[in-house]
Structure formats: structure tokens, C-alpha cells
């Protein structure tokens, strides 16, 4: 039995925590790069559930894998072995070049695991993070998330020092004998798609090696082809000691992971960390299918190509309120000299879903399967607005 938009919103207002600002549409179905609301209106989706639906919404191979797995085994906890977790672990280790994986359910949970591991492995307590960084809303992840508004009501948090992003020297100066690790996004997402200089990550890696400080790369938003590489760290050729994944990992199914190099991973002993749902058979089957689609459809390469296409089209817009267009692959930010919420509203009315971050940056993170025609429509709508 379907209920109307007004009834849905009424129940949200009555029963659900008031923690989100939501767009005034209720979504009923989605396929590829198109979502359809309860009134049957279609939208081209440039948000993809915030960089989640990289293979497109409800990809038939992912849907089929979830259906088949759900009929066989969904969840048994980590008290037992399952085939799906074994196979996914092997696949992730091969894709990331890390040595071991811990499975969890979200980005924040992956970051929590990373911070705990860095503390245990180093025997130290403090972290260095970057200005405007976003790593999640749980207490540890919030400690290394920069925005004052998110942090203030929940202080005291874990000890962390924030240094400017894209400034390796600032990291060198901040490292002290209390530093357990440095955490950063290889491309900052929530901050407004901030791309560091070509040498930044390499320099940070060198500094961490020299000072024997652990480097945590948070690839929650940049993973699984989003930036035109499997993982954004590949643009600079370095690896973290620890890395975090989530968002696009399960093809729309909630899933996260924390991976580490062997010499760090082996500092976690039995009982040091756990998650009831982490890596259950259903989520692992979804992630395995998702990875197979990214490979089969060449979506990493496609992300690079379609990203370059969108970048070129956006650049041709030639509007005086566009300050800068930047990005890698299909992770693009268009910084405006005006606030962008109004543009998001007008685009939605015209059938395009956009996301605004850092007040004045339009962030484009569509499914990597989006077509040139769909991107042309997006740019045409923006031009009209
Ligand atoms: C880089 C990064 N890390 C961590 C998170 C937190 O992920 P989640 O919302 O799944 O907890 C996000 C979410 O946007 C993110 O972009």
C-alpha cells in the first residue's frame, strides 16, 4: 500500500530525529543514473547517494547477487567463517595492495577502527588531521573532523591537531612524540572537492616514514573508481599504512572496511576490535558483485573519461559566478561566488539532483555509468538556471 508524499513527510516529522536537512521529494525507485519520486517524476542523479551508487542504482548484477545470497545465508556473526567474507577479503587485498582487512558497516566505523589500530600499534594517543577534513560523526571520527559546528557540542573529543591541507611542511612541524598517526583524505570531499598538489601525498608519505608516524588514508569517498583510479592514492603512487573504505563498496548496500599493512595489522590481537554485522555474508556478496561490475564494465576508465567530458562541458558554461571547476574522474566541484542551495532547488525542479557542499560548491558525484546525453542534460539545465 503506497502512501502519499505528504503522509511520508508527516511521519518523518513526527517520528524521526531531526538531524538532517532533506530535499522536498520522496524517492520510490531508481535505475542507473535516474531516480523516480513517489509522484512519478524522474531526475538525473548527480549525487548517487553521496558517492555511493558508482555502478548505478539497482544494478541487475548486484540485485541478483543480493537476492541469491539472501535466500542462502544473510548473517551469522564473526563467530564463524563464511565463503563470501573470504573471497571479498582476497579481492580487496589484491585491489588495494594492503595486507589485511577488517570489515565494518560505514565510513565512520572504518575510521574508528583505523584510529584505534593506530593508537594500539604506535602506543601513542594524538592525531594530526587537516583543516576542513571530514571523517565521520562517531566520537573518534569526529575528533579528526574539522568543522567547529559538528565538534563543539561533543567536546572533549580525542586529542587532535588540525593543519592546513596541502601543506606537508605543516604536518612535519606538528608531529610530536605523542603523535599516533596522520589522517587525511587523498582528495577532500565534503570540504568542496579539494585536490592537493601533485607532490603533497608523496611528501607526507616521506615525512611519515622518516618520523615513523602512521599514515591513514581515508578513501571512504574517493574509492571504487570515483576519481578515475580504483583508489585516489594511486594518482600519487603512495600507500597508507592504514586505509578506510565504505560508501561505494557495496554497490548501494551498507558496508565499510579498514585495511592495513601487515606490520601494523598484526598489532590488533583477538578481542581488540569487533563488529556484529561487519562483513556478513549478504554485504560481502553485494560487494563482490559490485566489484565484478566495476571491472566488467570498465567503470574506472569510464569515470576518468566521463569526468573529463563533464569538466569540459562545465568549463564551457562561462558564467561570471563560477570561480573554479576542479576534480578528478567523476568527482567534480564547481565553486561559485554565490551560495548554491538555490541552484540545487531549481535543478531539482527541472529534473536534476545536485549536491551543495561547503555552501558554495556544487559537487558532482554521479554514478560512473552516467551517459554523455545525461551529462549534456545536466549542463543544459545548469545553463538555463
Ligand atoms: C572521507 C570520508 N570519511 C568518512 C565518512 C563517513 O562515512 P559514513 O557517513 O559512512 O559514516 C565520509 C562521509 O561522507 C567521508 O566522506
PDB file of C-alpha atoms in Angstrom, residues 70-345:
ATOM      1  CA  UNK A  70      19.553 -13.632   0.858  1.00  0.00           C
ATOM      2  CA  UNK A  71      17.938 -16.968   0.033  1.00  0.00           C
ATOM      3  CA  UNK A  72      21.004 -18.871   1.203  1.00  0.00           C
ATOM      4  CA  UNK A  73      22.631 -17.050   4.140  1.00  0.00           C
ATOM      5  CA  UNK A  74      22.450 -13.463   5.366  1.00  0.00           C
ATOM      6  CA  UNK A  75      24.133 -13.248   8.730  1.00  0.00           C
ATOM      7  CA  UNK A  76      25.852 -15.464  11.245  1.00  0.00           C
ATOM      8  CA  UNK A  77      28.276 -13.023  13.004  1.00  0.00           C
ATOM      9  CA  UNK A  78      32.060 -13.235  13.120  1.00  0.00           C
ATOM     10  CA  UNK A  79      31.924 -16.242  15.407  1.00  0.00           C
ATOM     11  CA  UNK A  80      32.121 -18.317  12.200  1.00  0.00           C
ATOM     12  CA  UNK A  81      33.834 -18.369   8.805  1.00  0.00           C
ATOM     13  CA  UNK A  82      31.941 -17.661   5.589  1.00  0.00           C
ATOM     14  CA  UNK A  83      32.960 -18.129   1.976  1.00  0.00           C
ATOM     15  CA  UNK A  84      31.742 -14.662   0.959  1.00  0.00           C
ATOM     16  CA  UNK A  85      33.958 -12.848   3.508  1.00  0.00           C
ATOM     17  CA  UNK A  86      36.993 -14.918   2.482  1.00  0.00           C
ATOM     18  CA  UNK A  87      36.507 -14.145  -1.217  1.00  0.00           C
ATOM     19  CA  UNK A  88      35.865 -10.433  -0.665  1.00  0.00           C
ATOM     20  CA  UNK A  89      38.933 -10.117   1.576  1.00  0.00           C
ATOM     21  CA  UNK A  90      41.123 -11.648  -1.127  1.00  0.00           C
ATOM     22  CA  UNK A  91      39.647  -9.338  -3.764  1.00  0.00           C
ATOM     23  CA  UNK A  92      40.143  -6.195  -1.662  1.00  0.00           C
ATOM     24  CA  UNK A  93      43.717  -7.078  -0.743  1.00  0.00           C
ATOM     25  CA  UNK A  94      44.510  -7.519  -4.415  1.00  0.00           C
ATOM     26  CA  UNK A  95      42.831  -4.216  -5.400  1.00  0.00           C
ATOM     27  CA  UNK A  96      44.279  -2.045  -2.616  1.00  0.00           C
ATOM     28  CA  UNK A  97      47.764  -3.523  -2.186  1.00  0.00           C
ATOM     29  CA  UNK A  98      47.183  -3.696   1.580  1.00  0.00           C
ATOM     30  CA  UNK A  99      47.747  -6.889   3.616  1.00  0.00           C
ATOM     31  CA  UNK A 100      44.738  -7.337   5.908  1.00  0.00           C
ATOM     32  CA  UNK A 101      41.163  -6.168   6.142  1.00  0.00           C
ATOM     33  CA  UNK A 102      38.682  -5.625   8.968  1.00  0.00           C
ATOM     34  CA  UNK A 103      35.055  -5.439   7.801  1.00  0.00           C
ATOM     35  CA  UNK A 104      32.501  -2.993   9.186  1.00  0.00           C
ATOM     36  CA  UNK A 105      29.367  -1.166   8.084  1.00  0.00           C
ATOM     37  CA  UNK A 106      30.085   2.507   7.396  1.00  0.00           C
ATOM     38  CA  UNK A 107      32.760   5.114   6.818  1.00  0.00           C
ATOM     39  CA  UNK A 108      32.764   6.408  10.378  1.00  0.00           C
ATOM     40  CA  UNK A 109      33.117   2.868  11.697  1.00  0.00           C
ATOM     41  CA  UNK A 110      36.054   2.252   9.364  1.00  0.00           C
ATOM     42  CA  UNK A 111      37.709   5.451  10.652  1.00  0.00           C
ATOM     43  CA  UNK A 112      37.063   4.420  14.275  1.00  0.00           C
ATOM     44  CA  UNK A 113      38.854   1.147  13.569  1.00  0.00           C
ATOM     45  CA  UNK A 114      41.739   2.964  11.888  1.00  0.00           C
ATOM     46  CA  UNK A 115      42.225   5.341  14.840  1.00  0.00           C
ATOM     47  CA  UNK A 116      42.075   2.516  17.372  1.00  0.00           C
ATOM     48  CA  UNK A 117      44.582   0.481  15.361  1.00  0.00           C
ATOM     49  CA  UNK A 118      46.956   3.457  15.037  1.00  0.00           C
ATOM     50  CA  UNK A 119      46.812   4.040  18.787  1.00  0.00           C
ATOM     51  CA  UNK A 120      47.430   0.391  19.620  1.00  0.00           C
ATOM     52  CA  UNK A 121      50.194  -0.005  17.023  1.00  0.00           C
ATOM     53  CA  UNK A 122      52.042   3.198  17.985  1.00  0.00           C
ATOM     54  CA  UNK A 123      51.338   3.207  21.719  1.00  0.00           C
ATOM     55  CA  UNK A 124      50.575   6.948  21.308  1.00  0.00           C
ATOM     56  CA  UNK A 125      47.387   8.970  21.585  1.00  0.00           C
ATOM     57  CA  UNK A 126      47.232  12.100  19.411  1.00  0.00           C
ATOM     58  CA  UNK A 127      46.336  12.555  15.744  1.00  0.00           C
ATOM     59  CA  UNK A 128      47.162  15.115  13.111  1.00  0.00           C
ATOM     60  CA  UNK A 129      44.308  15.851  10.724  1.00  0.00           C
ATOM     61  CA  UNK A 130      43.741  18.528   8.123  1.00  0.00           C
ATOM     62  CA  UNK A 131      41.640  21.682   8.067  1.00  0.00           C
ATOM     63  CA  UNK A 132      38.193  21.130   6.514  1.00  0.00           C
ATOM     64  CA  UNK A 133      38.629  17.354   6.765  1.00  0.00           C
ATOM     65  CA  UNK A 134      35.543  15.176   7.145  1.00  0.00           C
ATOM     66  CA  UNK A 135      35.930  11.681   8.582  1.00  0.00           C
ATOM     67  CA  UNK A 136      32.517  10.958  10.135  1.00  0.00           C
ATOM     68  CA  UNK A 137      30.301  11.626  13.133  1.00  0.00           C
ATOM     69  CA  UNK A 138      31.143   8.974  15.727  1.00  0.00           C
ATOM     70  CA  UNK A 139      33.333  10.165  18.555  1.00  0.00           C
ATOM     71  CA  UNK A 140      36.756   9.148  17.254  1.00  0.00           C
ATOM     72  CA  UNK A 141      35.964  10.133  13.675  1.00  0.00           C
ATOM     73  CA  UNK A 142      34.557  13.443  14.916  1.00  0.00           C
ATOM     74  CA  UNK A 143      37.834  14.130  16.757  1.00  0.00           C
ATOM     75  CA  UNK A 144      39.602  14.339  13.388  1.00  0.00           C
ATOM     76  CA  UNK A 145      36.723  16.108  11.579  1.00  0.00           C
ATOM     77  CA  UNK A 146      37.441  19.806  11.378  1.00  0.00           C
ATOM     78  CA  UNK A 147      34.137  21.687  11.354  1.00  0.00           C
ATOM     79  CA  UNK A 148      33.641  23.524  14.658  1.00  0.00           C
ATOM     80  CA  UNK A 149      29.839  23.269  14.413  1.00  0.00           C
ATOM     81  CA  UNK A 150      29.993  19.461  14.306  1.00  0.00           C
ATOM     82  CA  UNK A 151      32.581  19.169  17.088  1.00  0.00           C
ATOM     83  CA  UNK A 152      31.783  21.832  19.669  1.00  0.00           C
ATOM     84  CA  UNK A 153      28.709  20.279  21.389  1.00  0.00           C
ATOM     85  CA  UNK A 154      30.556  16.990  21.894  1.00  0.00           C
ATOM     86  CA  UNK A 155      33.874  18.126  23.330  1.00  0.00           C
ATOM     87  CA  UNK A 156      36.072  16.916  24.914  1.00  0.00           C
ATOM     88  CA  UNK A 157      36.969  14.662  21.985  1.00  0.00           C
ATOM     89  CA  UNK A 158      40.162  12.652  21.439  1.00  0.00           C
ATOM     90  CA  UNK A 159      43.337  14.763  21.074  1.00  0.00           C
ATOM     91  CA  UNK A 160      43.855  16.032  17.513  1.00  0.00           C
ATOM     92  CA  UNK A 161      45.627  18.924  15.865  1.00  0.00           C
ATOM     93  CA  UNK A 162      44.466  20.390  12.545  1.00  0.00           C
ATOM     94  CA  UNK A 163      46.951  21.665   9.986  1.00  0.00           C
ATOM     95  CA  UNK A 164      46.268  23.237   6.572  1.00  0.00           C
ATOM     96  CA  UNK A 165      45.524  20.710   3.815  1.00  0.00           C
ATOM     97  CA  UNK A 166      48.068  20.525   1.005  1.00  0.00           C
ATOM     98  CA  UNK A 167      50.865  21.698   3.315  1.00  0.00           C
ATOM     99  CA  UNK A 168      53.272  18.833   4.026  1.00  0.00           C
ATOM    100  CA  UNK A 169      55.608  21.093   5.995  1.00  0.00           C
ATOM    101  CA  UNK A 170      52.808  21.824   8.467  1.00  0.00           C
ATOM    102  CA  UNK A 171      52.486  18.089   9.098  1.00  0.00           C
ATOM    103  CA  UNK A 172      56.225  17.778   9.705  1.00  0.00           C
ATOM    104  CA  UNK A 173      56.092  20.613  12.237  1.00  0.00           C
ATOM    105  CA  UNK A 174      53.036  19.203  14.014  1.00  0.00           C
ATOM    106  CA  UNK A 175      54.377  15.664  14.512  1.00  0.00           C
ATOM    107  CA  UNK A 176      55.454  15.162  18.126  1.00  0.00           C
ATOM    108  CA  UNK A 177      56.318  12.255  20.389  1.00  0.00           C
ATOM    109  CA  UNK A 178      52.581  11.939  21.205  1.00  0.00           C
ATOM    110  CA  UNK A 179      51.531  11.505  17.553  1.00  0.00           C
ATOM    111  CA  UNK A 180      49.867   8.177  16.846  1.00  0.00           C
ATOM    112  CA  UNK A 181      49.151   8.998  13.220  1.00  0.00           C
ATOM    113  CA  UNK A 182      48.313  11.416  10.444  1.00  0.00           C
ATOM    114  CA  UNK A 183      44.881  11.037   8.842  1.00  0.00           C
ATOM    115  CA  UNK A 184      43.829  12.620   5.569  1.00  0.00           C
ATOM    116  CA  UNK A 185      41.628  12.284   2.512  1.00  0.00           C
ATOM    117  CA  UNK A 186      43.652  11.958  -0.732  1.00  0.00           C
ATOM    118  CA  UNK A 187      41.073  14.371  -2.195  1.00  0.00           C
ATOM    119  CA  UNK A 188      38.912  16.241   0.305  1.00  0.00           C
ATOM    120  CA  UNK A 189      35.248  15.582  -0.439  1.00  0.00           C
ATOM    121  CA  UNK A 190      32.918  17.363   1.978  1.00  0.00           C
ATOM    122  CA  UNK A 191      35.329  20.325   2.047  1.00  0.00           C
ATOM    123  CA  UNK A 192      34.326  21.012  -1.561  1.00  0.00           C
ATOM    124  CA  UNK A 193      36.390  18.598  -3.686  1.00  0.00           C
ATOM    125  CA  UNK A 194      39.839  19.946  -2.815  1.00  0.00           C
ATOM    126  CA  UNK A 195      42.646  18.439  -4.921  1.00  0.00           C
ATOM    127  CA  UNK A 196      46.098  18.646  -3.349  1.00  0.00           C
ATOM    128  CA  UNK A 197      49.247  19.437  -5.339  1.00  0.00           C
ATOM    129  CA  UNK A 198      50.872  16.510  -7.207  1.00  0.00           C
ATOM    130  CA  UNK A 199      53.679  16.106  -4.662  1.00  0.00           C
ATOM    131  CA  UNK A 200      51.670  16.541  -1.451  1.00  0.00           C
ATOM    132  CA  UNK A 201      50.855  12.905  -0.669  1.00  0.00           C
ATOM    133  CA  UNK A 202      54.364  11.776  -1.617  1.00  0.00           C
ATOM    134  CA  UNK A 203      55.878  14.357   0.738  1.00  0.00           C
ATOM    135  CA  UNK A 204      53.521  13.371   3.552  1.00  0.00           C
ATOM    136  CA  UNK A 205      54.449   9.713   2.990  1.00  0.00           C
ATOM    137  CA  UNK A 206      58.161  10.593   3.219  1.00  0.00           C
ATOM    138  CA  UNK A 207      57.643  12.612   6.403  1.00  0.00           C
ATOM    139  CA  UNK A 208      55.666   9.773   7.994  1.00  0.00           C
ATOM    140  CA  UNK A 209      58.404   7.284   7.031  1.00  0.00           C
ATOM    141  CA  UNK A 210      61.198   9.493   8.398  1.00  0.00           C
ATOM    142  CA  UNK A 211      59.394  10.115  11.690  1.00  0.00           C
ATOM    143  CA  UNK A 212      57.932   6.587  11.929  1.00  0.00           C
ATOM    144  CA  UNK A 213      54.414   8.017  12.068  1.00  0.00           C
ATOM    145  CA  UNK A 214      51.460   6.023  10.772  1.00  0.00           C
ATOM    146  CA  UNK A 215      49.650   7.419   7.745  1.00  0.00           C
ATOM    147  CA  UNK A 216      45.904   6.770   7.487  1.00  0.00           C
ATOM    148  CA  UNK A 217      44.386   7.434   4.064  1.00  0.00           C
ATOM    149  CA  UNK A 218      40.628   7.890   4.226  1.00  0.00           C
ATOM    150  CA  UNK A 219      39.280   6.695   0.855  1.00  0.00           C
ATOM    151  CA  UNK A 220      35.678   6.417   2.028  1.00  0.00           C
ATOM    152  CA  UNK A 221      34.525   8.912  -0.603  1.00  0.00           C
ATOM    153  CA  UNK A 222      37.257   8.516  -3.218  1.00  0.00           C
ATOM    154  CA  UNK A 223      37.242   4.721  -3.546  1.00  0.00           C
ATOM    155  CA  UNK A 224      35.991   2.250  -6.141  1.00  0.00           C
ATOM    156  CA  UNK A 225      36.705   4.207  -9.308  1.00  0.00           C
ATOM    157  CA  UNK A 226      35.242   7.520  -8.225  1.00  0.00           C
ATOM    158  CA  UNK A 227      38.328   9.581  -9.166  1.00  0.00           C
ATOM    159  CA  UNK A 228      39.296   7.697 -12.342  1.00  0.00           C
ATOM    160  CA  UNK A 229      41.519   5.218 -10.454  1.00  0.00           C
ATOM    161  CA  UNK A 230      40.409   2.344  -8.262  1.00  0.00           C
ATOM    162  CA  UNK A 231      41.618   4.398  -5.280  1.00  0.00           C
ATOM    163  CA  UNK A 232      42.689   8.047  -5.254  1.00  0.00           C
ATOM    164  CA  UNK A 233      46.063   7.287  -3.644  1.00  0.00           C
ATOM    165  CA  UNK A 234      47.070   5.760  -6.995  1.00  0.00           C
ATOM    166  CA  UNK A 235      47.252   9.278  -8.509  1.00  0.00           C
ATOM    167  CA  UNK A 236      50.347   9.866  -6.373  1.00  0.00           C
ATOM    168  CA  UNK A 237      51.689   6.308  -6.270  1.00  0.00           C
ATOM    169  CA  UNK A 238      51.834   6.038  -2.475  1.00  0.00           C
ATOM    170  CA  UNK A 239      50.142   3.759   0.031  1.00  0.00           C
ATOM    171  CA  UNK A 240      48.880   4.437   3.521  1.00  0.00           C
ATOM    172  CA  UNK A 241      49.797   2.239   6.474  1.00  0.00           C
ATOM    173  CA  UNK A 242      46.063   2.078   7.110  1.00  0.00           C
ATOM    174  CA  UNK A 243      43.203   2.882   4.751  1.00  0.00           C
ATOM    175  CA  UNK A 244      39.455   3.214   5.141  1.00  0.00           C
ATOM    176  CA  UNK A 245      36.718   2.338   2.653  1.00  0.00           C
ATOM    177  CA  UNK A 246      32.916   2.461   2.635  1.00  0.00           C
ATOM    178  CA  UNK A 247      30.319   4.319   0.524  1.00  0.00           C
ATOM    179  CA  UNK A 248      30.605   2.722  -2.967  1.00  0.00           C
ATOM    180  CA  UNK A 249      31.900  -0.588  -1.622  1.00  0.00           C
ATOM    181  CA  UNK A 250      28.608  -2.486  -1.539  1.00  0.00           C
ATOM    182  CA  UNK A 251      27.002  -1.092  -4.711  1.00  0.00           C
ATOM    183  CA  UNK A 252      24.357   0.596  -2.519  1.00  0.00           C
ATOM    184  CA  UNK A 253      24.446  -1.994   0.266  1.00  0.00           C
ATOM    185  CA  UNK A 254      25.866  -0.575   3.555  1.00  0.00           C
ATOM    186  CA  UNK A 255      29.427  -1.742   4.008  1.00  0.00           C
ATOM    187  CA  UNK A 256      32.811  -0.484   5.187  1.00  0.00           C
ATOM    188  CA  UNK A 257      36.341  -1.740   5.668  1.00  0.00           C
ATOM    189  CA  UNK A 258      39.593  -0.803   7.346  1.00  0.00           C
ATOM    190  CA  UNK A 259      42.748  -2.204   5.777  1.00  0.00           C
ATOM    191  CA  UNK A 260      46.348  -2.148   6.966  1.00  0.00           C
ATOM    192  CA  UNK A 261      49.854  -3.271   6.140  1.00  0.00           C
ATOM    193  CA  UNK A 262      50.898  -6.452   7.929  1.00  0.00           C
ATOM    194  CA  UNK A 263      53.325  -4.842  10.422  1.00  0.00           C
ATOM    195  CA  UNK A 264      50.504  -2.565  11.643  1.00  0.00           C
ATOM    196  CA  UNK A 265      47.589  -5.005  11.291  1.00  0.00           C
ATOM    197  CA  UNK A 266      49.305  -7.580  13.469  1.00  0.00           C
ATOM    198  CA  UNK A 267      49.220  -5.164  16.436  1.00  0.00           C
ATOM    199  CA  UNK A 268      45.484  -5.865  16.793  1.00  0.00           C
ATOM    200  CA  UNK A 269      45.022  -9.004  18.897  1.00  0.00           C
ATOM    201  CA  UNK A 270      41.928 -11.141  19.357  1.00  0.00           C
ATOM    202  CA  UNK A 271      39.282  -9.064  21.123  1.00  0.00           C
ATOM    203  CA  UNK A 272      40.837  -5.675  20.294  1.00  0.00           C
ATOM    204  CA  UNK A 273      38.093  -4.795  17.809  1.00  0.00           C
ATOM    205  CA  UNK A 274      34.814  -6.273  16.609  1.00  0.00           C
ATOM    206  CA  UNK A 275      31.562  -5.610  14.785  1.00  0.00           C
ATOM    207  CA  UNK A 276      28.489  -7.862  14.877  1.00  0.00           C
ATOM    208  CA  UNK A 277      27.395  -7.170  11.312  1.00  0.00           C
ATOM    209  CA  UNK A 278      30.873  -6.465   9.873  1.00  0.00           C
ATOM    210  CA  UNK A 279      31.447  -8.498   6.710  1.00  0.00           C
ATOM    211  CA  UNK A 280      28.274 -10.551   6.899  1.00  0.00           C
ATOM    212  CA  UNK A 281      27.543 -12.873   4.002  1.00  0.00           C
ATOM    213  CA  UNK A 282      24.910 -10.610   2.437  1.00  0.00           C
ATOM    214  CA  UNK A 283      27.023  -7.433   2.417  1.00  0.00           C
ATOM    215  CA  UNK A 284      30.073  -9.343   1.157  1.00  0.00           C
ATOM    216  CA  UNK A 285      28.059 -10.891  -1.682  1.00  0.00           C
ATOM    217  CA  UNK A 286      26.836  -7.398  -2.626  1.00  0.00           C
ATOM    218  CA  UNK A 287      30.400  -6.008  -2.551  1.00  0.00           C
ATOM    219  CA  UNK A 288      31.789  -8.899  -4.613  1.00  0.00           C
ATOM    220  CA  UNK A 289      29.101  -8.341  -7.254  1.00  0.00           C
ATOM    221  CA  UNK A 290      29.728  -4.589  -7.161  1.00  0.00           C
ATOM    222  CA  UNK A 291      33.473  -5.051  -7.766  1.00  0.00           C
ATOM    223  CA  UNK A 292      32.766  -7.500 -10.595  1.00  0.00           C
ATOM    224  CA  UNK A 293      30.553  -4.868 -12.286  1.00  0.00           C
ATOM    225  CA  UNK A 294      33.216  -2.138 -11.939  1.00  0.00           C
ATOM    226  CA  UNK A 295      35.704  -4.491 -13.629  1.00  0.00           C
ATOM    227  CA  UNK A 296      33.366  -5.908 -16.287  1.00  0.00           C
ATOM    228  CA  UNK A 297      32.023  -2.519 -17.375  1.00  0.00           C
ATOM    229  CA  UNK A 298      35.414  -0.774 -17.222  1.00  0.00           C
ATOM    230  CA  UNK A 299      33.976   1.852 -14.864  1.00  0.00           C
ATOM    231  CA  UNK A 300      37.324   3.100 -13.542  1.00  0.00           C
ATOM    232  CA  UNK A 301      38.365   4.164 -17.048  1.00  0.00           C
ATOM    233  CA  UNK A 302      34.868   5.397 -17.771  1.00  0.00           C
ATOM    234  CA  UNK A 303      34.997   7.590 -14.645  1.00  0.00           C
ATOM    235  CA  UNK A 304      38.171   9.266 -15.970  1.00  0.00           C
ATOM    236  CA  UNK A 305      36.646   9.759 -19.434  1.00  0.00           C
ATOM    237  CA  UNK A 306      33.214  10.973 -18.370  1.00  0.00           C
ATOM    238  CA  UNK A 307      34.801  13.181 -15.704  1.00  0.00           C
ATOM    239  CA  UNK A 308      36.953  14.863 -18.351  1.00  0.00           C
ATOM    240  CA  UNK A 309      33.841  15.257 -20.546  1.00  0.00           C
ATOM    241  CA  UNK A 310      31.791  16.834 -17.737  1.00  0.00           C
ATOM    242  CA  UNK A 311      34.690  19.090 -16.734  1.00  0.00           C
ATOM    243  CA  UNK A 312      34.958  20.366 -20.336  1.00  0.00           C
ATOM    244  CA  UNK A 313      31.199  20.974 -20.597  1.00  0.00           C
ATOM    245  CA  UNK A 314      31.062  22.773 -17.254  1.00  0.00           C
ATOM    246  CA  UNK A 315      34.043  24.924 -18.220  1.00  0.00           C
ATOM    247  CA  UNK A 316      32.176  25.994 -21.364  1.00  0.00           C
ATOM    248  CA  UNK A 317      29.339  27.334 -19.202  1.00  0.00           C
ATOM    249  CA  UNK A 318      31.363  30.530 -18.877  1.00  0.00           C
ATOM    250  CA  UNK A 319      29.342  32.194 -16.113  1.00  0.00           C
ATOM    251  CA  UNK A 320      30.820  35.031 -14.129  1.00  0.00           C
ATOM    252  CA  UNK A 321      29.719  33.485 -10.813  1.00  0.00           C
ATOM    253  CA  UNK A 322      31.771  30.312 -11.468  1.00  0.00           C
ATOM    254  CA  UNK A 323      35.044  30.690  -9.552  1.00  0.00           C
ATOM    255  CA  UNK A 324      36.690  27.340 -10.248  1.00  0.00           C
ATOM    256  CA  UNK A 325      35.902  23.872 -11.571  1.00  0.00           C
ATOM    257  CA  UNK A 326      38.129  21.123 -10.210  1.00  0.00           C
ATOM    258  CA  UNK A 327      38.178  17.399  -9.709  1.00  0.00           C
ATOM    259  CA  UNK A 328      39.415  14.013 -10.821  1.00  0.00           C
ATOM    260  CA  UNK A 329      37.299  11.429 -12.609  1.00  0.00           C
ATOM    261  CA  UNK A 330      33.637  11.810 -11.735  1.00  0.00           C
ATOM    262  CA  UNK A 331      34.330  13.661  -8.500  1.00  0.00           C
ATOM    263  CA  UNK A 332      33.985  17.294  -9.525  1.00  0.00           C
ATOM    264  CA  UNK A 333      33.410  20.507  -7.634  1.00  0.00           C
ATOM    265  CA  UNK A 334      32.198  23.752  -9.176  1.00  0.00           C
ATOM    266  CA  UNK A 335      32.959  26.567  -6.780  1.00  0.00           C
ATOM    267  CA  UNK A 336      30.647  29.551  -7.137  1.00  0.00           C
ATOM    268  CA  UNK A 337      30.865  33.091  -5.865  1.00  0.00           C
ATOM    269  CA  UNK A 338      27.257  32.689  -4.669  1.00  0.00           C
ATOM    270  CA  UNK A 339      25.611  30.161  -2.333  1.00  0.00           C
ATOM    271  CA  UNK A 340      24.447  27.136  -4.287  1.00  0.00           C
ATOM    272  CA  UNK A 341      21.311  25.900  -2.448  1.00  0.00           C
ATOM    273  CA  UNK A 342      19.067  27.941  -4.743  1.00  0.00           C
ATOM    274  CA  UNK A 343      20.648  26.291  -7.794  1.00  0.00           C
ATOM    275  CA  UNK A 344      20.109  22.855  -6.234  1.00  0.00           C
ATOM    276  CA  UNK A 345      16.377  23.684  -5.788  1.00  0.00           C
TER     277      UNK A 345
END
